[in-house]
Amino acid sequence: SQKIEQNSEALNIQEGKTATLTCNYTNYSPAYLQWYRQDPGRGPVFLLLIRENEKEKRKERLKVTFDTTLKQSLFHITASQPADSATYLCALIANAGGTSYGKLTFGQGTILTVHP
Amino acid sequence: DSGVTQTPKHLITATGQRVTLRCSPRSGDLSVYWYQQSLDQGLQFLIQYYNGEERAKGNILERFSAQQFPDLHSELNLSSLELGDSALYFCASSGTGLAYNEQFFGPGTRLTVL
C-alpha cells in the first residue's frame, strides 16, 4: 500500500543548529513534493515545492532535496531559531496531471522545537 | 493571512445533524480543495473543485458532499454526523488547480460532534 512517513514525530534542537527532517514514501511515483509549515490551530503554509527531476531547491534558510531512487526528501532549516518551532508536513502529488491534479497526500508531520 | 476565508470558525452540533461549512478562495484562484485533519488520521484530502466542476476526489464519505458556486466560493456539507467526524476542516485554494501549484490554506473550521 502507499505510505508516506516522516521519520520523527518530534525533533528538538538548539538555536543556531541545522534541523533536518525526513520524508520517506513507498509505492508512489510523485511528480512533485511540497513542504508545508503548520502552527497549532492554524492552516498549513506552503514553504517549498520540488519536482521529480530536481535534486535540490533552496529558499533563504530552507533547503529541500529529493531522491527518487531512495524515495526520500530531506528538509533542512539552517541557523534555526525558536520562531521556526512548528509542525512540518511533507506532501506528495502522485501524477503530473491526469486525475490527480492538486490532490495532495500528506505525511503525519514532524513537530520541530528549537530551544533558545 | 492567506486570503482564504472559512466560516464558521467553530461549530458544535449533535450526532445525526447536518452542517454546512463555507469557504471563499483567494481573489483570482479558480480551484478549491477541502481537507479533514484529525489527530489519528492527520491531514486528509477530501475533494477538489476547479471553476465549478469536481476535479479530484479523495476518501470522502458518502455522507459528505461539496460544491463550488459560480462566484467560486465553496461549501462542504456534512450530514448524519457521527462522533468520529469531529475534526478540523480546512479549505485551500490555488490558481489553476494543477499539480505544481502551491495551495493556500484557510484558518479552518473546528467541528465538534457531541
Short mmCIF file of C-alpha atoms in Angstrom, two decimals:
data_model
loop_
_atom_site.label_atom_id
_atom_site.label_comp_id
_atom_site.label_asym_id
_atom_site.label_seq_id
_atom_site.Cartn_x
_atom_site.Cartn_y
_atom_site.Cartn_z
CA SER A 1 0.00 0.00 0.00
CA GLN A 2 1.04 3.61 -0.47
CA LYS A 3 2.67 5.21 2.52
CA ILE A 4 4.34 8.50 3.44
CA GLU A 5 6.44 8.53 6.58
CA GLN A 6 8.08 11.44 8.29
CA ASN A 7 10.81 9.91 10.33
CA SER A 8 10.28 11.56 13.67
CA GLU A 9 7.16 12.63 15.40
CA ALA A 10 9.22 15.24 17.24
CA LEU A 11 12.64 16.82 16.83
CA ASN A 12 14.32 19.03 19.40
CA ILE A 13 17.36 21.13 18.53
CA GLN A 14 19.33 24.09 19.87
CA GLU A 15 19.05 27.52 18.33
CA GLY A 16 21.61 28.10 15.60
CA LYS A 17 21.86 24.43 14.60
CA THR A 18 20.57 22.89 11.39
CA ALA A 19 17.32 20.97 11.62
CA THR A 20 16.96 18.06 9.21
CA LEU A 21 13.56 16.47 8.67
CA THR A 22 12.98 13.33 6.60
CA CYS A 23 10.10 12.26 4.41
CA ASN A 24 10.08 8.73 3.01
CA TYR A 25 7.49 7.28 0.69
CA THR A 26 6.63 3.86 -0.67
CA ASN A 27 4.57 2.78 -3.66
CA TYR A 28 4.35 6.31 -5.03
CA SER A 29 5.84 7.87 -8.10
CA PRO A 30 5.50 11.51 -7.14
CA ALA A 31 5.86 14.16 -9.74
CA TYR A 32 6.05 16.87 -7.10
CA LEU A 33 6.80 17.06 -3.43
CA GLN A 34 5.85 20.01 -1.26
CA TRP A 35 6.72 21.05 2.28
CA TYR A 36 4.34 22.98 4.50
CA ARG A 37 4.59 24.51 7.94
CA GLN A 38 1.67 24.32 10.36
CA ASP A 39 1.32 26.19 13.64
CA PRO A 40 -1.11 24.91 16.30
CA GLY A 41 -4.73 25.54 15.37
CA ARG A 42 -3.86 27.16 12.04
CA GLY A 43 -3.85 26.10 8.42
CA PRO A 44 -0.68 24.80 6.74
CA VAL A 45 1.52 27.35 5.00
CA PHE A 46 3.38 26.44 1.80
CA LEU A 47 7.18 26.57 2.03
CA LEU A 48 8.80 24.84 -0.96
CA LEU A 49 7.98 22.65 -3.95
CA ILE A 50 10.45 20.35 -5.69
CA ARG A 51 9.89 18.48 -8.93
CA GLU A 52 10.88 14.87 -9.60
CA ASN A 53 13.66 15.96 -11.95
CA GLU A 54 15.15 18.40 -9.43
CA LYS A 55 17.71 17.31 -6.85
CA GLU A 56 17.70 20.34 -4.62
CA LYS A 57 15.80 23.58 -4.01
CA ARG A 58 16.68 26.46 -1.72
CA LYS A 59 14.83 29.42 -0.27
CA GLU A 60 16.59 31.61 2.25
CA ARG A 61 17.44 29.33 5.22
CA LEU A 62 15.46 26.41 3.81
CA LYS A 63 16.74 23.62 1.60
CA VAL A 64 14.89 20.61 0.20
CA THR A 65 16.38 17.59 -1.52
CA PHE A 66 14.53 14.93 -3.48
CA ASP A 67 15.98 11.50 -4.19
CA THR A 68 13.59 9.41 -6.28
CA THR A 69 15.93 6.41 -6.08
CA LEU A 70 15.89 6.38 -2.28
CA LYS A 71 12.26 7.57 -2.33
CA GLN A 72 13.15 10.26 0.14
CA SER A 73 13.08 14.00 0.65
CA LEU A 74 15.14 15.87 3.22
CA PHE A 75 14.12 19.29 4.53
CA HIS A 76 16.78 21.43 6.17
CA ILE A 77 16.47 24.63 8.19
CA THR A 78 19.85 26.23 8.75
CA ALA A 79 20.65 28.63 11.59
CA SER A 80 17.42 27.60 13.26
CA GLN A 81 15.52 30.00 15.50
CA PRO A 82 12.85 29.48 18.18
CA ALA A 83 10.38 31.05 15.72
CA ASP A 84 10.95 28.04 13.45
CA SER A 85 9.21 25.83 16.03
CA ALA A 86 6.16 24.31 14.32
CA THR A 87 4.92 21.13 12.69
CA TYR A 88 6.38 20.49 9.25
CA LEU A 89 4.44 18.42 6.75
CA CYS A 90 5.60 16.85 3.52
CA ALA A 91 3.04 16.26 0.80
CA LEU A 92 3.14 14.34 -2.47
CA ILE A 93 1.31 14.69 -5.73
CA ALA A 94 1.30 11.32 -7.39
CA ASN A 95 0.95 12.33 -11.02
CA ALA A 96 1.86 15.38 -13.04
CA GLY A 97 -1.69 15.82 -14.21
CA GLY A 98 -4.39 13.44 -15.22
CA THR A 99 -6.81 12.73 -12.46
CA SER A 100 -4.58 13.74 -9.56
CA TYR A 101 -4.39 17.46 -10.29
CA GLY A 102 -3.80 19.14 -6.93
CA LYS A 103 -4.61 16.17 -4.75
CA LEU A 104 -2.00 16.38 -2.00
CA THR A 105 -1.25 13.36 0.17
CA PHE A 106 0.30 14.49 3.44
CA GLY A 107 2.66 12.82 5.86
CA GLN A 108 1.85 12.85 9.56
CA GLY A 109 4.23 15.72 10.23
CA THR A 110 7.25 16.31 12.42
CA ILE A 111 6.97 18.66 15.40
CA LEU A 112 10.12 20.76 15.50
CA THR A 113 11.07 22.58 18.68
CA VAL A 114 14.04 24.95 18.61
CA HIS A 115 15.34 25.74 22.08
CA PRO A 116 16.97 29.11 22.82
CA ASP B 1 -3.22 35.82 6.28
CA SER B 2 -3.58 33.50 3.26
CA GLY B 3 -6.55 35.33 1.74
CA VAL B 4 -8.76 32.24 2.09
CA THR B 5 -11.69 32.68 4.45
CA GLN B 6 -13.72 30.00 6.16
CA THR B 7 -16.87 30.24 8.22
CA PRO B 8 -17.77 29.40 10.86
CA LYS B 9 -14.60 29.17 12.90
CA HIS B 10 -16.16 26.75 15.39
CA LEU B 11 -19.19 24.52 15.14
CA ILE B 12 -20.67 22.34 17.87
CA THR B 13 -23.50 20.04 16.97
CA ALA B 14 -25.05 16.70 17.84
CA THR B 15 -24.85 13.29 16.22
CA GLY B 16 -27.24 12.82 13.33
CA GLN B 17 -27.30 16.50 12.43
CA ARG B 18 -26.25 18.20 9.19
CA VAL B 19 -23.89 21.17 8.88
CA THR B 20 -22.53 23.36 6.10
CA LEU B 21 -19.02 24.76 6.05
CA ARG B 22 -18.26 27.68 3.79
CA CYS B 23 -15.06 28.73 2.04
CA SER B 24 -14.11 31.75 -0.05
CA PRO B 25 -10.92 31.29 -2.06
CA ARG B 26 -8.23 33.91 -2.63
CA SER B 27 -9.15 36.51 -5.19
CA GLY B 28 -8.40 35.10 -8.65
CA ASP B 29 -8.00 31.46 -7.58
CA LEU B 30 -10.18 29.06 -9.53
CA SER B 31 -9.55 25.86 -7.60
CA VAL B 32 -10.77 24.95 -4.14
CA TYR B 33 -9.79 21.95 -2.04
CA TRP B 34 -11.25 20.51 1.15
CA TYR B 35 -9.20 18.65 3.76
CA GLN B 36 -10.02 17.00 7.06
CA GLN B 37 -7.49 16.94 9.89
CA SER B 38 -7.92 14.70 12.90
CA LEU B 39 -5.40 13.54 15.49
CA ASP B 40 -5.41 9.91 14.36
CA GLN B 41 -5.70 10.39 10.58
CA GLY B 42 -3.64 13.51 10.01
CA LEU B 43 -4.46 15.83 7.10
CA GLN B 44 -6.62 14.00 4.55
CA PHE B 45 -7.65 15.27 1.14
CA LEU B 46 -11.40 15.15 0.58
CA ILE B 47 -12.24 16.80 -2.74
CA GLN B 48 -11.10 19.40 -5.29
CA TYR B 49 -13.14 21.73 -7.48
CA TYR B 50 -11.99 23.80 -10.39
CA ASN B 51 -14.16 26.59 -11.74
CA GLY B 52 -17.33 24.91 -10.53
CA GLU B 53 -16.51 21.36 -11.56
CA GLU B 54 -15.30 18.47 -9.46
CA ARG B 55 -11.67 17.75 -10.39
CA ALA B 56 -10.34 15.15 -7.95
CA LYS B 57 -11.75 13.09 -5.14
CA GLY B 58 -10.17 11.55 -2.07
CA ASN B 59 -11.67 9.26 0.54
CA ILE B 60 -14.70 11.45 1.04
CA LEU B 61 -17.60 9.73 2.79
CA GLU B 62 -20.93 9.42 1.01
CA ARG B 63 -22.48 11.45 3.85
CA PHE B 64 -20.28 14.38 2.78
CA SER B 65 -20.83 16.46 -0.32
CA ALA B 66 -19.41 19.67 -1.69
CA GLN B 67 -19.96 22.16 -4.45
CA GLN B 68 -18.36 25.24 -5.92
CA PHE B 69 -20.62 28.07 -6.94
CA PRO B 70 -20.33 30.47 -9.92
CA ASP B 71 -18.77 33.11 -7.66
CA LEU B 72 -16.14 30.42 -6.81
CA HIS B 73 -16.97 30.09 -3.14
CA SER B 74 -17.42 26.53 -1.97
CA GLU B 75 -19.49 24.70 0.60
CA LEU B 76 -18.88 21.37 2.27
CA ASN B 77 -21.99 19.64 3.54
CA LEU B 78 -21.69 17.02 6.25
CA SER B 79 -24.79 15.01 7.12
CA SER B 80 -25.80 12.26 9.55
CA LEU B 81 -22.91 13.39 11.69
CA GLU B 82 -21.04 10.90 13.84
CA LEU B 83 -18.68 11.43 16.76
CA GLY B 84 -15.78 10.47 14.50
CA ASP B 85 -16.49 13.40 12.20
CA SER B 86 -15.15 15.76 14.84
CA ALA B 87 -12.09 17.34 13.27
CA LEU B 88 -10.59 20.48 11.79
CA TYR B 89 -11.82 21.07 8.23
CA PHE B 90 -9.58 23.14 6.02
CA CYS B 91 -10.28 24.73 2.71
CA ALA B 92 -7.42 25.64 0.39
CA SER B 93 -7.27 27.41 -2.95
CA SER B 94 -4.85 27.65 -5.82
CA GLY B 95 -4.69 29.46 -9.13
CA THR B 96 -5.24 26.78 -11.71
CA GLY B 97 -5.59 23.60 -9.68
CA LEU B 98 -2.66 21.95 -11.40
CA ALA B 99 -0.30 19.68 -9.55
CA TYR B 100 2.58 22.14 -9.20
CA ASN B 101 0.51 24.98 -7.76
CA GLU B 102 1.07 25.84 -4.14
CA GLN B 103 -2.09 25.70 -2.10
CA PHE B 104 -3.18 28.47 0.25
CA PHE B 105 -4.99 27.19 3.29
CA GLY B 106 -7.72 28.93 5.24
CA PRO B 107 -7.84 29.11 9.04
CA GLY B 108 -10.12 26.07 9.27
CA THR B 109 -13.45 25.21 10.86
CA ARG B 110 -13.29 23.18 14.05
CA LEU B 111 -16.25 20.80 14.13
CA THR B 112 -17.23 19.12 17.38
CA VAL B 113 -19.91 16.46 17.27
CA LEU B 114 -21.39 15.61 20.68
#
